[in-house]
Amino acid sequence: MKANQKTLYTNVSLCFADPTFLTTKCQYFKTMQKARGNMEQREYWQSRDLSCLSTWDNWVDLRTIVMTKNTLIKPDGTTSVQVRYFVSSLSLGVKEVARVVCGHWLVELAHWYLDVMFGEDANRALDRVVAFNLNIL
């Protein structure tokens, strides 16, 4: 991660660490669903208020910041929590952001499957036609 990216990440996480920011300057959306025998709660916060970021003007077309918190509750009562932060040039509402974030991970899952099952990243074919044909296979 580059220095300015790390600074932005730190600033975004600090914005969302402020309870006042979360309650007054963010849109909120929550889903709860069963996933692989567990309950998964997904929470999304989105803000168009970038005043808490000291370096936001270095990022062209930055419009919103987003925090997601995924809580996985297993049948035995144990939980795990994953928090992620996003910056975006899109002016979407928080429900649409939730859809986009979930869609992004579906694409990542497909890429993981292609790499692990078919060794796609290990393919060193330089000819475009050969690479295309290998992807079809």
PDB file of C-alpha atoms in Angstrom:
ATOM      1  CA  MET A   1       0.000   0.000   0.000  1.00  0.00           C
ATOM      2  CA  LYS A   2       1.421   3.382  -0.978  1.00  0.00           C
ATOM      3  CA  ALA A   3       1.967   6.056   1.688  1.00  0.00           C
ATOM      4  CA  ASN A   4      -0.897   8.305   0.524  1.00  0.00           C
ATOM      5  CA  GLN A   5      -3.238   5.290   0.311  1.00  0.00           C
ATOM      6  CA  LYS A   6      -2.286   4.261   3.840  1.00  0.00           C
ATOM      7  CA  THR A   7      -2.914   7.812   5.084  1.00  0.00           C
ATOM      8  CA  LEU A   8      -6.331   7.874   3.421  1.00  0.00           C
ATOM      9  CA  TYR A   9      -7.177   4.445   4.880  1.00  0.00           C
ATOM     10  CA  THR A  10      -6.185   5.629   8.358  1.00  0.00           C
ATOM     11  CA  ASN A  11      -8.205   8.836   7.983  1.00  0.00           C
ATOM     12  CA  VAL A  12     -11.283   6.950   6.758  1.00  0.00           C
ATOM     13  CA  SER A  13     -11.084   4.488   9.655  1.00  0.00           C
ATOM     14  CA  LEU A  14     -10.771   7.403  12.103  1.00  0.00           C
ATOM     15  CA  CYS A  15     -13.874   9.065  10.623  1.00  0.00           C
ATOM     16  CA  PHE A  16     -15.940   5.934  11.232  1.00  0.00           C
ATOM     17  CA  ALA A  17     -14.443   5.457  14.715  1.00  0.00           C
ATOM     18  CA  ASP A  18     -16.282   8.604  15.831  1.00  0.00           C
ATOM     19  CA  PRO A  19     -19.779   7.624  17.094  1.00  0.00           C
ATOM     20  CA  THR A  20     -21.114  11.114  16.307  1.00  0.00           C
ATOM     21  CA  PHE A  21     -19.966  10.799  12.711  1.00  0.00           C
ATOM     22  CA  LEU A  22     -21.718   7.418  12.413  1.00  0.00           C
ATOM     23  CA  THR A  23     -25.030   8.670  13.790  1.00  0.00           C
ATOM     24  CA  THR A  24     -25.223  12.136  12.225  1.00  0.00           C
ATOM     25  CA  LYS A  25     -23.302  12.055   8.959  1.00  0.00           C
ATOM     26  CA  CYS A  26     -23.870   8.552   7.628  1.00  0.00           C
ATOM     27  CA  GLN A  27     -26.593   6.608   5.907  1.00  0.00           C
ATOM     28  CA  TYR A  28     -27.022   3.140   7.413  1.00  0.00           C
ATOM     29  CA  PHE A  29     -28.270  -0.164   6.045  1.00  0.00           C
ATOM     30  CA  LYS A  30     -28.309  -3.642   7.620  1.00  0.00           C
ATOM     31  CA  THR A  31     -29.085  -7.131   6.342  1.00  0.00           C
ATOM     32  CA  MET A  32     -29.327 -10.430   8.166  1.00  0.00           C
ATOM     33  CA  GLN A  33     -29.251 -13.754   6.363  1.00  0.00           C
ATOM     34  CA  LYS A  34     -28.373 -17.385   6.791  1.00  0.00           C
ATOM     35  CA  ALA A  35     -25.047 -18.284   5.184  1.00  0.00           C
ATOM     36  CA  ARG A  36     -23.506 -21.767   5.185  1.00  0.00           C
ATOM     37  CA  GLY A  37     -25.337 -22.759   8.392  1.00  0.00           C
ATOM     38  CA  ASN A  38     -24.372 -19.524  10.170  1.00  0.00           C
ATOM     39  CA  MET A  39     -26.183 -16.221  10.587  1.00  0.00           C
ATOM     40  CA  GLU A  40     -24.479 -13.324   8.839  1.00  0.00           C
ATOM     41  CA  GLN A  41     -25.213  -9.727   9.714  1.00  0.00           C
ATOM     42  CA  ARG A  42     -23.939  -7.153   7.243  1.00  0.00           C
ATOM     43  CA  GLU A  43     -23.930  -3.483   8.171  1.00  0.00           C
ATOM     44  CA  TYR A  44     -23.104  -0.599   5.853  1.00  0.00           C
ATOM     45  CA  TRP A  45     -22.380   3.037   6.633  1.00  0.00           C
ATOM     46  CA  GLN A  46     -21.904   5.588   3.878  1.00  0.00           C
ATOM     47  CA  SER A  47     -21.058   9.270   4.135  1.00  0.00           C
ATOM     48  CA  ARG A  48     -20.753  12.070   1.644  1.00  0.00           C
ATOM     49  CA  ASP A  49     -19.153  14.267   4.322  1.00  0.00           C
ATOM     50  CA  LEU A  50     -15.442  14.204   3.543  1.00  0.00           C
ATOM     51  CA  SER A  51     -14.468  17.009   5.911  1.00  0.00           C
ATOM     52  CA  CYS A  52     -12.874  14.538   8.350  1.00  0.00           C
ATOM     53  CA  LEU A  53     -10.346  13.523   5.683  1.00  0.00           C
ATOM     54  CA  SER A  54      -7.242  15.662   5.571  1.00  0.00           C
ATOM     55  CA  THR A  55      -6.123  14.343   2.169  1.00  0.00           C
ATOM     56  CA  TRP A  56      -9.404  13.867   0.317  1.00  0.00           C
ATOM     57  CA  ASP A  57      -8.627  16.619  -2.193  1.00  0.00           C
ATOM     58  CA  ASN A  58      -5.685  14.515  -3.467  1.00  0.00           C
ATOM     59  CA  TRP A  59      -8.184  11.958  -4.783  1.00  0.00           C
ATOM     60  CA  VAL A  60      -9.884  12.943  -8.020  1.00  0.00           C
ATOM     61  CA  ASP A  61     -13.695  12.661  -7.928  1.00  0.00           C
ATOM     62  CA  LEU A  62     -13.825  11.228  -4.400  1.00  0.00           C
ATOM     63  CA  ARG A  63     -17.494  11.482  -3.392  1.00  0.00           C
ATOM     64  CA  THR A  64     -18.221   9.011  -0.603  1.00  0.00           C
ATOM     65  CA  ILE A  65     -16.577   6.877   2.038  1.00  0.00           C
ATOM     66  CA  VAL A  66     -18.018   3.557   3.159  1.00  0.00           C
ATOM     67  CA  MET A  67     -17.536   1.188   6.067  1.00  0.00           C
ATOM     68  CA  THR A  68     -18.857  -2.369   6.086  1.00  0.00           C
ATOM     69  CA  LYS A  69     -19.041  -4.601   9.136  1.00  0.00           C
ATOM     70  CA  ASN A  70     -19.763  -8.286   8.621  1.00  0.00           C
ATOM     71  CA  THR A  71     -20.580 -10.287  11.742  1.00  0.00           C
ATOM     72  CA  LEU A  72     -20.703 -14.068  11.390  1.00  0.00           C
ATOM     73  CA  ILE A  73     -22.609 -15.823  14.180  1.00  0.00           C
ATOM     74  CA  LYS A  74     -21.980 -19.571  14.337  1.00  0.00           C
ATOM     75  CA  PRO A  75     -24.491 -22.063  15.772  1.00  0.00           C
ATOM     76  CA  ASP A  76     -22.274 -22.561  18.853  1.00  0.00           C
ATOM     77  CA  GLY A  77     -22.550 -18.822  19.637  1.00  0.00           C
ATOM     78  CA  THR A  78     -19.059 -17.777  18.569  1.00  0.00           C
ATOM     79  CA  THR A  79     -18.807 -14.706  16.389  1.00  0.00           C
ATOM     80  CA  SER A  80     -16.260 -13.219  14.048  1.00  0.00           C
ATOM     81  CA  VAL A  81     -16.277  -9.648  12.806  1.00  0.00           C
ATOM     82  CA  GLN A  82     -14.693  -8.213   9.670  1.00  0.00           C
ATOM     83  CA  VAL A  83     -14.588  -4.454   9.029  1.00  0.00           C
ATOM     84  CA  ARG A  84     -13.658  -3.002   5.632  1.00  0.00           C
ATOM     85  CA  TYR A  85     -13.391   0.547   4.343  1.00  0.00           C
ATOM     86  CA  PHE A  86     -14.014   1.835   0.828  1.00  0.00           C
ATOM     87  CA  VAL A  87     -13.658   5.137  -0.981  1.00  0.00           C
ATOM     88  CA  SER A  88     -15.770   5.798  -4.023  1.00  0.00           C
ATOM     89  CA  SER A  89     -16.308   8.241  -6.836  1.00  0.00           C
ATOM     90  CA  LEU A  90     -19.919   7.039  -7.156  1.00  0.00           C
ATOM     91  CA  SER A  91     -22.823   8.962  -5.638  1.00  0.00           C
ATOM     92  CA  LEU A  92     -24.888   5.887  -4.855  1.00  0.00           C
ATOM     93  CA  GLY A  93     -27.217   5.447  -1.901  1.00  0.00           C
ATOM     94  CA  VAL A  94     -26.216   3.081   0.893  1.00  0.00           C
ATOM     95  CA  LYS A  95     -28.501   0.249  -0.317  1.00  0.00           C
ATOM     96  CA  GLU A  96     -26.932   0.402  -3.771  1.00  0.00           C
ATOM     97  CA  VAL A  97     -23.456   0.495  -2.220  1.00  0.00           C
ATOM     98  CA  ALA A  98     -24.347  -2.691  -0.298  1.00  0.00           C
ATOM     99  CA  ARG A  99     -25.346  -4.365  -3.565  1.00  0.00           C
ATOM    100  CA  VAL A 100     -22.114  -3.251  -5.285  1.00  0.00           C
ATOM    101  CA  VAL A 101     -19.905  -4.440  -2.398  1.00  0.00           C
ATOM    102  CA  CYS A 102     -21.590  -7.874  -2.369  1.00  0.00           C
ATOM    103  CA  GLY A 103     -21.284  -8.057  -6.163  1.00  0.00           C
ATOM    104  CA  HIS A 104     -17.581  -7.236  -5.954  1.00  0.00           C
ATOM    105  CA  TRP A 105     -16.943 -10.199  -3.656  1.00  0.00           C
ATOM    106  CA  LEU A 106     -18.836 -12.522  -5.996  1.00  0.00           C
ATOM    107  CA  VAL A 107     -16.421 -11.492  -8.769  1.00  0.00           C
ATOM    108  CA  GLU A 108     -13.453 -12.062  -6.437  1.00  0.00           C
ATOM    109  CA  LEU A 109     -14.808 -15.515  -5.592  1.00  0.00           C
ATOM    110  CA  ALA A 110     -15.033 -16.376  -9.304  1.00  0.00           C
ATOM    111  CA  HIS A 111     -11.429 -15.216  -9.836  1.00  0.00           C
ATOM    112  CA  TRP A 112     -10.253 -17.295  -6.875  1.00  0.00           C
ATOM    113  CA  TYR A 113     -12.009 -20.335  -8.320  1.00  0.00           C
ATOM    114  CA  LEU A 114     -10.390 -19.824 -11.730  1.00  0.00           C
ATOM    115  CA  ASP A 115      -6.960 -19.473 -10.189  1.00  0.00           C
ATOM    116  CA  VAL A 116      -7.145 -22.321  -7.681  1.00  0.00           C
ATOM    117  CA  MET A 117      -9.024 -24.861  -9.784  1.00  0.00           C
ATOM    118  CA  PHE A 118      -7.582 -24.033 -13.192  1.00  0.00           C
ATOM    119  CA  GLY A 119      -4.251 -22.386 -12.292  1.00  0.00           C
ATOM    120  CA  GLU A 120      -5.150 -19.379 -14.430  1.00  0.00           C
ATOM    121  CA  ASP A 121      -2.588 -17.069 -12.766  1.00  0.00           C
ATOM    122  CA  ALA A 122       0.187 -19.586 -13.478  1.00  0.00           C
ATOM    123  CA  ASN A 123      -0.590 -19.479 -17.205  1.00  0.00           C
ATOM    124  CA  ARG A 124       2.238 -17.680 -19.022  1.00  0.00           C
ATOM    125  CA  ALA A 125       0.795 -17.739 -22.553  1.00  0.00           C
ATOM    126  CA  LEU A 126       1.800 -14.530 -24.311  1.00  0.00           C
ATOM    127  CA  ASP A 127      -0.254 -14.959 -27.457  1.00  0.00           C
ATOM    128  CA  ARG A 128      -3.753 -13.473 -26.997  1.00  0.00           C
ATOM    129  CA  VAL A 129      -5.428 -16.168 -29.083  1.00  0.00           C
ATOM    130  CA  VAL A 130      -3.771 -18.940 -27.070  1.00  0.00           C
ATOM    131  CA  ALA A 131      -4.722 -17.267 -23.760  1.00  0.00           C
ATOM    132  CA  PHE A 132      -8.308 -16.821 -24.977  1.00  0.00           C
ATOM    133  CA  ASN A 133      -8.562 -20.474 -26.019  1.00  0.00           C
ATOM    134  CA  LEU A 134      -7.135 -21.648 -22.681  1.00  0.00           C
ATOM    135  CA  ASN A 135      -9.765 -19.558 -20.858  1.00  0.00           C
ATOM    136  CA  ILE A 136     -12.499 -21.209 -22.887  1.00  0.00           C
ATOM    137  CA  LEU A 137     -11.217 -24.634 -21.880  1.00  0.00           C
TER     138      LEU A 137
END
